[in-house]
Amino acid sequence: MIDLNDLANPHLRGIAVYEPGKPIEDVAREHGLDPDSIIKLASNENPLGPSPKAIEAMRRAVEKAQLYPDGNCYHLRHALARHLGVDFHEIIIGNGSNEIIEFLGHAFLGPDDEVITARHAFAIYPIMTMLLGAKTIEVPDPGFVHDLPAMARAVTPKTKLFFIANPNNPTGTAVTEQTLFDVVASLPPRVIVVIDEAYYEFMPEPPRTLELVRRHPNVILMRTFSKIQGLAGLRIGYGIAQESLISILHKTRQPFNVNSIAQAGALAALADENHQRKTREVTWEGLQFLAEEFKKMGLEFVPSQANFIMVKVGEDGAGYRVFRELMKRGIIIRDPVALEKAGQCRTLIFDKTGTLTYGKPE
Ligand SMILES: *Cc1c(COP(=O)(O)O)cnc(C)c1O
């Protein structure tokens, strides 16, 4: 018998399929619960749902679904350019900002190349890196905060991409604007710096990262309509960089990568400032509530600048037990420890002494 794995791209062997937050329908089925009673906290979705204006725009767009979408995303890119004060050519739209990560991989990574991330950074970076046969260098992040100077020291002649998730998922932490500016300026211009700002709009004091794009042709920002706009189901996000970088990424995308309904919904959502403000308010209120309750319960947690919070509920599988018990009650959370142990990605780990070790995360 032929083992199809032998035919598949050898880079795929080490890859475990990304484990998303458990869908509401699955939990309802497995626990005999009413889907409408379930509270899903596991994927950082917007509790208010999409903007009513976006819903209306999407309804209208559905009527024209026989037509291919505008592959150039003309209206949305112009609206974003106006909104951000950048040029139309400095924006690329992706099928989720996750697709922008993939564009970067296709554009810059090959076997033997290296990608730098923080130890507890967003799980998609190492998966995409492996997919392209490149290596992830994970740099320890004391206190769950990206150690940007240590990450900069991990740069080698093979480094192609340098990921900064700010705020990071799943930790909710962010680096200071000053550190960000200093470290980005110190990196060699041949290293592409990817600042993932999926939660930018939730930050009490967001860093002026558009200024970094203006100064450095090797910097790209990634933002998304999935979180602040509540449009995760549409799959739409964007990258902001100087035209020289954006024009390379356009070559790597499918001609119609963003569907017409997503473009219409995003365009309308962008204009609905009121919905974004309400989302921020309800999020900050929720974060404050959780932080206060965790304190009363004596639980350690990591203060969050995003729309979720990481809390330590105990040792040795306590997270998994809490996850199971909450699920029975119709509340879906993530157990990051279990996810990490299930742990997919073979990575290179760059420790404090500057040594590289190859292996699974501990
Ligand atoms: C949610 C999230 C994204 C957004 O992904 P989309 O593909 O735009 O839905 C990107 N980066 C991080 C760190 C995230 O948590």
XYZ file of C-alpha atoms and ligand atoms in Angstrom:
377
model
C 0.000 0.000 0.000
C 1.220 3.455 -0.825
C 1.403 5.769 2.188
C 0.103 9.053 0.820
C 2.171 10.850 3.449
C 5.222 9.786 1.464
C 3.840 11.609 -1.553
C 2.859 14.743 0.326
C 5.235 17.631 0.815
C 7.623 16.467 3.585
C 7.208 19.763 5.445
C 3.660 18.711 6.292
C 4.723 15.795 8.485
C 5.328 17.844 11.592
C 2.198 19.971 11.234
C -0.829 19.395 13.443
C -4.021 20.980 12.132
C -4.768 24.234 13.977
C -7.193 23.637 16.830
C -9.755 26.455 16.877
C -12.062 27.395 19.749
C -14.855 24.835 20.017
C -17.835 25.837 17.846
C -21.154 26.601 19.608
C -23.003 23.978 17.549
C -20.575 21.224 18.640
C -20.961 22.064 22.324
C -24.769 22.268 21.999
C -24.862 18.807 20.385
C -22.404 17.174 22.779
C -23.956 18.540 25.972
C -27.627 18.736 24.970
C -27.698 22.532 25.339
C -29.656 25.218 23.496
C -27.158 26.914 21.120
C -28.656 30.314 21.984
C -27.797 29.828 25.655
C -24.120 29.149 24.975
C -21.490 31.791 25.722
C -18.395 31.455 23.574
C -15.288 33.162 24.913
C -12.790 30.934 23.111
C -12.213 32.823 19.870
C -12.246 36.467 20.922
C -15.388 37.168 18.920
C -17.508 40.291 19.294
C -20.367 39.785 21.795
C -22.436 42.502 20.076
C -22.362 40.771 16.702
C -21.707 42.724 13.492
C -22.754 46.333 12.998
C -26.399 46.530 11.816
C -25.118 48.678 8.947
C -22.775 45.870 7.887
C -25.633 43.368 7.982
C -27.734 45.612 5.747
C -24.862 46.076 3.270
C -24.223 42.326 3.160
C -27.919 41.632 2.441
C -27.684 43.907 -0.563
C -24.417 42.307 -1.700
C -25.934 38.811 -1.623
C -28.275 39.832 -4.447
C -25.266 40.244 -6.741
C -23.561 37.000 -5.766
C -23.578 35.767 -9.374
C -20.761 38.242 -10.113
C -17.117 37.685 -9.235
C -15.928 40.059 -6.529
C -13.700 43.056 -7.232
C -10.287 41.408 -6.913
C -8.735 44.834 -6.447
C -11.049 45.676 -3.490
C -11.236 49.214 -4.908
C -13.846 50.741 -2.595
C -12.648 49.103 0.610
C -8.993 49.952 -0.007
C -9.886 53.576 -0.745
C -12.042 53.788 2.372
C -9.270 52.289 4.526
C -6.686 54.590 2.966
C -8.818 57.629 3.845
C -9.543 56.272 7.313
C -5.858 55.643 8.075
C -4.310 58.527 6.152
C -2.243 56.280 3.872
C -2.218 55.668 0.125
C -4.485 53.187 -1.679
C -1.356 51.310 -2.857
C -0.220 50.846 0.727
C -3.089 48.483 1.531
C -3.754 44.829 0.713
C -6.920 42.972 1.719
C -6.803 39.338 2.798
C -9.271 36.532 3.415
C -8.808 37.210 7.104
C -5.552 38.765 8.254
C -4.406 35.152 8.463
C -4.189 35.207 4.688
C -1.770 38.146 4.887
C 0.490 35.903 7.016
C 0.328 33.352 4.215
C 1.148 35.986 1.557
C 4.245 36.867 3.571
C 5.245 33.210 3.744
C 4.818 32.689 0.014
C 6.640 35.903 -0.753
C 9.629 35.522 1.566
C 10.086 31.999 2.962
C 11.824 28.931 1.675
C 13.648 25.966 3.221
C 16.363 27.004 5.699
C 14.960 30.477 6.202
C 14.201 31.534 9.749
C 11.240 33.256 11.333
C 11.409 34.897 14.750
C 8.459 34.833 17.139
C 7.921 35.095 20.870
C 7.595 31.882 22.868
C 3.859 32.333 23.515
C 2.939 34.118 20.309
C -0.031 33.467 18.047
C -0.019 29.788 16.966
C -0.476 30.488 13.259
C 3.056 31.891 12.737
C 4.916 28.603 13.346
C 2.331 26.621 11.378
C 2.731 28.854 8.322
C 6.497 28.789 8.735
C 6.593 24.987 8.740
C 4.265 24.817 5.777
C 6.943 26.582 3.746
C 9.756 24.459 5.116
C 11.280 27.299 7.115
C 12.211 27.272 10.806
C 10.629 29.129 13.685
C 12.945 30.597 16.303
C 10.943 31.065 19.490
C 12.368 33.572 21.922
C 11.405 33.391 25.634
C 8.899 36.026 26.776
C 9.299 36.611 30.520
C 5.967 37.607 32.069
C 4.309 36.681 28.756
C 5.492 39.940 27.197
C 7.445 39.816 23.916
C 11.122 40.446 24.752
C 11.854 42.504 21.653
C 15.552 43.162 22.394
C 16.113 39.397 22.873
C 14.186 38.706 19.683
C 16.416 41.201 17.876
C 19.499 39.351 19.180
C 18.104 36.130 17.673
C 18.285 37.597 14.151
C 20.747 35.720 11.915
C 21.638 36.054 8.229
C 18.837 33.535 7.586
C 16.119 35.576 9.299
C 13.387 36.623 6.894
C 10.338 37.433 9.027
C 10.107 38.931 12.517
C 6.629 38.646 14.061
C 5.392 41.003 16.752
C 1.835 40.290 17.930
C 0.790 43.484 19.667
C -1.324 42.864 21.680
C -0.496 39.181 21.557
C -2.941 36.273 21.498
C -3.249 34.265 23.805
C -1.469 36.396 26.434
C -3.187 39.776 25.876
C 0.091 41.619 26.525
C 1.602 44.464 24.520
C 5.039 46.040 24.285
C 5.621 49.755 24.870
C 5.661 52.145 21.945
C 9.216 53.208 22.758
C 10.553 49.624 22.746
C 8.719 48.938 19.533
C 10.180 52.003 17.812
C 13.715 51.375 19.123
C 13.868 47.691 18.246
C 12.281 48.058 14.816
C 14.802 50.794 13.980
C 17.658 48.548 15.136
C 16.755 45.597 12.877
C 18.504 45.063 9.558
C 16.333 46.438 6.719
C 16.440 43.006 5.027
C 14.280 41.533 7.819
C 10.526 41.945 7.241
C 8.886 43.099 10.479
C 5.281 41.968 10.771
C 3.285 43.767 13.456
C 0.059 41.848 14.009
C -2.482 44.332 15.330
C -5.633 42.193 15.372
C -6.591 43.839 18.704
C -5.194 47.313 18.017
C -8.580 49.022 18.348
C -9.033 47.640 21.883
C -5.819 49.151 23.243
C -6.328 51.999 25.714
C -3.287 53.765 24.213
C -2.512 52.315 20.804
C 1.082 52.855 19.581
C 1.565 55.101 16.528
C 2.637 52.249 14.308
C 1.607 53.948 11.046
C 4.633 56.135 11.698
C 6.798 52.967 11.617
C 5.372 52.139 8.184
C 6.214 55.651 7.026
C 9.808 55.310 8.244
C 10.615 51.697 7.329
C 9.926 49.929 3.996
C 10.407 46.556 5.754
C 7.493 47.035 8.205
C 3.972 45.713 7.638
C 0.982 46.103 9.961
C -1.832 43.562 9.942
C -5.324 44.449 11.134
C -8.664 42.671 10.895
C -12.431 43.087 10.740
C -12.816 39.886 12.802
C -12.551 41.390 16.270
C -13.526 45.060 16.728
C -16.015 44.892 13.829
C -17.470 41.492 14.752
C -17.075 40.066 11.247
C -14.949 36.967 11.943
C -17.290 34.772 9.887
C -16.645 36.816 6.749
C -12.874 36.295 6.776
C -11.511 39.745 6.013
C -8.428 41.588 7.222
C -5.730 43.838 5.764
C -2.064 44.710 5.622
C -0.567 48.218 5.642
C 2.957 48.810 4.341
C 4.800 50.914 1.812
C 3.880 50.213 -1.798
C 7.161 48.383 -2.520
C 6.200 45.628 -0.056
C 2.450 45.573 -0.778
C 3.082 45.183 -4.525
C 5.092 41.999 -3.852
C 2.305 40.523 -1.714
C -0.293 41.152 -4.441
C 1.595 38.676 -6.643
C 1.026 35.887 -4.136
C -2.742 36.190 -3.786
C -5.561 34.527 -5.657
C -7.279 36.879 -8.114
C -10.555 36.879 -6.118
C -9.251 36.193 -2.619
C -11.848 38.345 -0.805
C -15.520 37.643 -1.500
C -17.979 40.391 -2.424
C -20.153 39.996 0.668
C -17.136 40.418 2.944
C -16.033 43.528 1.042
C -19.501 45.079 1.376
C -19.815 44.193 5.069
C -16.357 45.511 5.910
C -16.925 48.775 4.038
C -20.128 49.485 5.956
C -18.643 48.351 9.279
C -15.665 50.676 8.896
C -17.998 53.684 8.818
C -19.943 52.588 11.902
C -17.859 54.297 14.588
C -20.696 53.937 17.049
C -20.625 50.137 16.920
C -16.851 50.148 17.411
C -17.167 52.452 20.414
C -19.840 50.242 21.972
C -17.668 47.175 21.360
C -14.755 48.809 23.154
C -16.957 49.807 26.077
C -18.497 46.365 26.571
C -15.059 44.766 26.240
C -13.396 47.018 28.815
C -16.326 46.506 31.172
C -16.000 42.719 30.776
C -12.234 42.773 31.298
C -12.601 44.830 34.449
C -15.292 42.503 35.784
C -13.151 39.415 35.171
C -10.026 41.000 36.629
C -11.899 41.970 39.810
C -13.469 38.533 40.198
C -10.129 36.781 39.577
C -8.575 38.966 42.282
C -11.320 38.059 44.746
C -10.746 34.386 43.952
C -6.988 34.789 44.388
C -6.283 33.686 40.809
C -3.232 34.896 38.940
C -4.014 36.544 35.612
C -2.202 38.514 32.945
C -3.594 42.059 32.530
C -4.965 42.261 28.999
C -4.905 44.979 26.353
C -7.093 42.927 24.017
C -10.662 41.527 24.196
C -9.804 38.354 26.156
C -7.859 37.485 29.301
C -5.483 34.700 30.321
C -5.913 33.360 33.856
C -4.155 30.621 35.819
C -6.791 28.435 37.447
C -4.408 25.956 39.055
C -1.689 23.392 38.414
C -1.578 20.064 36.609
C -4.519 19.896 34.306
C -6.714 22.249 36.366
C -7.181 24.328 33.216
C -8.541 21.351 31.365
C -10.916 20.476 34.212
C -12.235 24.049 34.365
C -12.587 24.004 30.581
C -14.660 20.784 30.768
C -16.822 21.992 33.659
C -17.554 25.357 32.051
C -18.398 23.622 28.808
C -21.067 21.536 30.562
C -22.538 24.848 31.690
C -22.502 26.218 28.171
C -19.433 28.453 28.466
C -16.642 27.834 25.977
C -13.079 28.869 26.871
C -9.598 27.801 25.715
C -7.149 25.754 27.724
C -3.838 27.082 26.418
C -1.773 24.585 28.428
C -3.557 21.605 26.884
C -3.200 23.174 23.449
C 0.486 23.655 23.967
C 0.969 20.107 25.223
C -0.968 18.693 22.278
C 1.669 20.787 20.723
C 2.152 20.761 17.320
C 5.054 22.625 16.175
C 8.644 21.545 16.121
C 10.496 24.729 16.626
C 13.895 26.080 17.390
C 14.049 27.669 20.782
C 16.453 30.525 21.423
C 17.105 30.668 25.145
C 18.523 33.430 27.338
C 22.090 32.179 26.982
C 21.762 32.555 23.229
C 21.676 28.806 22.589
C 19.442 27.293 19.974
C 17.738 23.995 20.713
C 15.542 22.041 18.379
C 12.459 20.340 19.707
C 8.885 20.518 20.796
C 7.858 23.242 23.211
C 8.256 21.927 26.773
C -7.786 36.814 15.734
C -6.401 37.091 15.337
C -6.099 37.449 14.036
C -7.184 37.683 13.046
O -7.321 36.690 12.170
P -8.343 36.849 10.974
O -7.774 35.914 9.986
O -8.304 38.269 10.512
O -9.669 36.459 11.506
C -4.780 37.723 13.689
N -3.806 37.661 14.620
C -4.066 37.354 15.884
C -2.962 37.371 16.877
C -5.372 37.030 16.271
O -5.617 36.685 17.537
